[in-house]
PDB file of C-alpha atoms in Angstrom:
ATOM      1  CA  MET A   1       6.764 -19.552 -35.272  1.00  0.00           C
ATOM      2  CA  SER A   2       5.676 -16.771 -32.827  1.00  0.00           C
ATOM      3  CA  GLU A   3       8.010 -14.700 -30.665  1.00  0.00           C
ATOM      4  CA  ILE A   4       7.361 -15.238 -27.100  1.00  0.00           C
ATOM      5  CA  ARG A   5       9.031 -11.737 -25.062  1.00  0.00           C
ATOM      6  CA  GLU A   6       9.542 -11.462 -21.424  1.00  0.00           C
ATOM      7  CA  GLU A   7       9.266  -8.088 -19.370  1.00  0.00           C
ATOM      8  CA  PHE A   8       9.648  -7.517 -15.632  1.00  0.00           C
ATOM      9  CA  PHE A   9       7.720  -4.311 -13.863  1.00  0.00           C
ATOM     10  CA  ASN A  10       8.363  -3.140 -10.753  1.00  0.00           C
ATOM     11  CA  GLY A  11       5.508  -1.276  -8.475  1.00  0.00           C
ATOM     12  CA  TYR A  12       3.494  -0.651  -5.705  1.00  0.00           C
ATOM     13  CA  CYS A  13       1.203  -3.529  -4.932  1.00  0.00           C
ATOM     14  CA  LYS A  14      -1.977  -3.002  -3.668  1.00  0.00           C
ATOM     15  CA  ASN A  15      -3.282  -6.014  -2.565  1.00  0.00           C
ATOM     16  CA  TYR A  16       0.169  -7.339  -0.531  1.00  0.00           C
ATOM     17  CA  ASP A  17       0.711  -3.494   0.480  1.00  0.00           C
ATOM     18  CA  MET A  18       4.175  -3.730  -0.679  1.00  0.00           C
ATOM     19  CA  ALA A  19       6.494  -2.786  -3.356  1.00  0.00           C
ATOM     20  CA  ARG A  20       6.976  -6.260  -5.973  1.00  0.00           C
ATOM     21  CA  THR A  21       8.405  -7.032  -9.272  1.00  0.00           C
ATOM     22  CA  ALA A  22       6.047  -8.516 -11.777  1.00  0.00           C
ATOM     23  CA  ILE A  23       6.900 -10.919 -14.405  1.00  0.00           C
ATOM     24  CA  GLY A  24       4.678 -10.900 -18.077  1.00  0.00           C
ATOM     25  CA  GLU A  25       5.266 -13.005 -21.166  1.00  0.00           C
ATOM     26  CA  PHE A  26       4.015 -11.271 -24.104  1.00  0.00           C
ATOM     27  CA  GLU A  27       2.964 -13.306 -27.067  1.00  0.00           C
ATOM     28  CA  GLN A  28       3.003 -12.396 -30.623  1.00  0.00           C
ATOM     29  CA  GLY A  29      -0.060 -13.071 -33.065  1.00  0.00           C
ATOM     30  CA  GLU A  30      -1.330 -11.808 -36.296  1.00  0.00           C
ATOM     31  CA  GLU A  31      -1.772  -8.214 -34.772  1.00  0.00           C
ATOM     32  CA  GLY A  32       1.303  -7.787 -32.673  1.00  0.00           C
ATOM     33  CA  PHE A  33       2.109  -8.626 -29.149  1.00  0.00           C
ATOM     34  CA  VAL A  34      -1.094  -9.374 -26.612  1.00  0.00           C
ATOM     35  CA  LEU A  35      -0.271 -10.257 -22.996  1.00  0.00           C
ATOM     36  CA  ASP A  36      -0.376 -13.554 -21.990  1.00  0.00           C
ATOM     37  CA  ARG A  37       0.366 -13.920 -18.522  1.00  0.00           C
ATOM     38  CA  ILE A  38       1.430 -12.003 -15.883  1.00  0.00           C
ATOM     39  CA  ASP A  39       2.250 -13.227 -12.382  1.00  0.00           C
ATOM     40  CA  CYS A  40       0.230 -11.897  -9.698  1.00  0.00           C
ATOM     41  CA  ASP A  41      -3.416 -12.072  -9.170  1.00  0.00           C
ATOM     42  CA  TYR A  42      -4.692  -9.664 -12.414  1.00  0.00           C
ATOM     43  CA  GLY A  43      -8.187 -10.393 -13.159  1.00  0.00           C
ATOM     44  CA  ASN A  44      -9.197 -12.178  -9.651  1.00  0.00           C
ATOM     45  CA  CYS A  45      -7.709  -9.267  -7.484  1.00  0.00           C
ATOM     46  CA  PRO A  46      -9.774  -6.479  -6.252  1.00  0.00           C
ATOM     47  CA  TYR A  47      -7.411  -3.270  -6.941  1.00  0.00           C
ATOM     48  CA  SER A  48      -7.507  -4.858 -10.880  1.00  0.00           C
ATOM     49  CA  GLU A  49      -8.664  -1.894 -12.116  1.00  0.00           C
ATOM     50  CA  ASP A  50      -6.348   0.586 -10.460  1.00  0.00           C
ATOM     51  CA  CYS A  51      -3.440  -1.325 -10.588  1.00  0.00           C
ATOM     52  CA  GLU A  52      -0.135   1.022 -10.748  1.00  0.00           C
ATOM     53  CA  MET A  53       2.093  -1.976 -12.232  1.00  0.00           C
ATOM     54  CA  MET A  54      -1.093  -3.254 -14.562  1.00  0.00           C
ATOM     55  CA  LYS A  55      -0.885   0.037 -15.755  1.00  0.00           C
ATOM     56  CA  LYS A  56       2.984  -0.039 -16.942  1.00  0.00           C
ATOM     57  CA  VAL A  57       2.012  -3.265 -18.052  1.00  0.00           C
ATOM     58  CA  PHE A  58      -0.191  -1.420 -20.743  1.00  0.00           C
ATOM     59  CA  SER A  59       1.806   1.111 -21.753  1.00  0.00           C
ATOM     60  CA  PHE A  60       4.597  -0.917 -22.694  1.00  0.00           C
ATOM     61  CA  LEU A  61       2.432  -2.963 -24.736  1.00  0.00           C
ATOM     62  CA  SER A  62       0.911  -0.027 -26.338  1.00  0.00           C
ATOM     63  CA  LYS A  63       4.844   0.783 -27.559  1.00  0.00           C
ATOM     64  CA  LEU A  64       5.273  -2.550 -29.097  1.00  0.00           C
TER      65      LEU A  64
END
């Protein structure tokens, strides 16, 4: 049985031009935790490569 964790991330969203909170869902697999989903447009957003919140998400993920 795998573990699922939810975490909140706050930051400035360039796409919406405002501060917001995104909820990330992480699922534990054989290699550790991976980002399963996040409630923003990451990946489809034109600012995905330079997203302040996703930098926080990946930093958090590297510490799990």
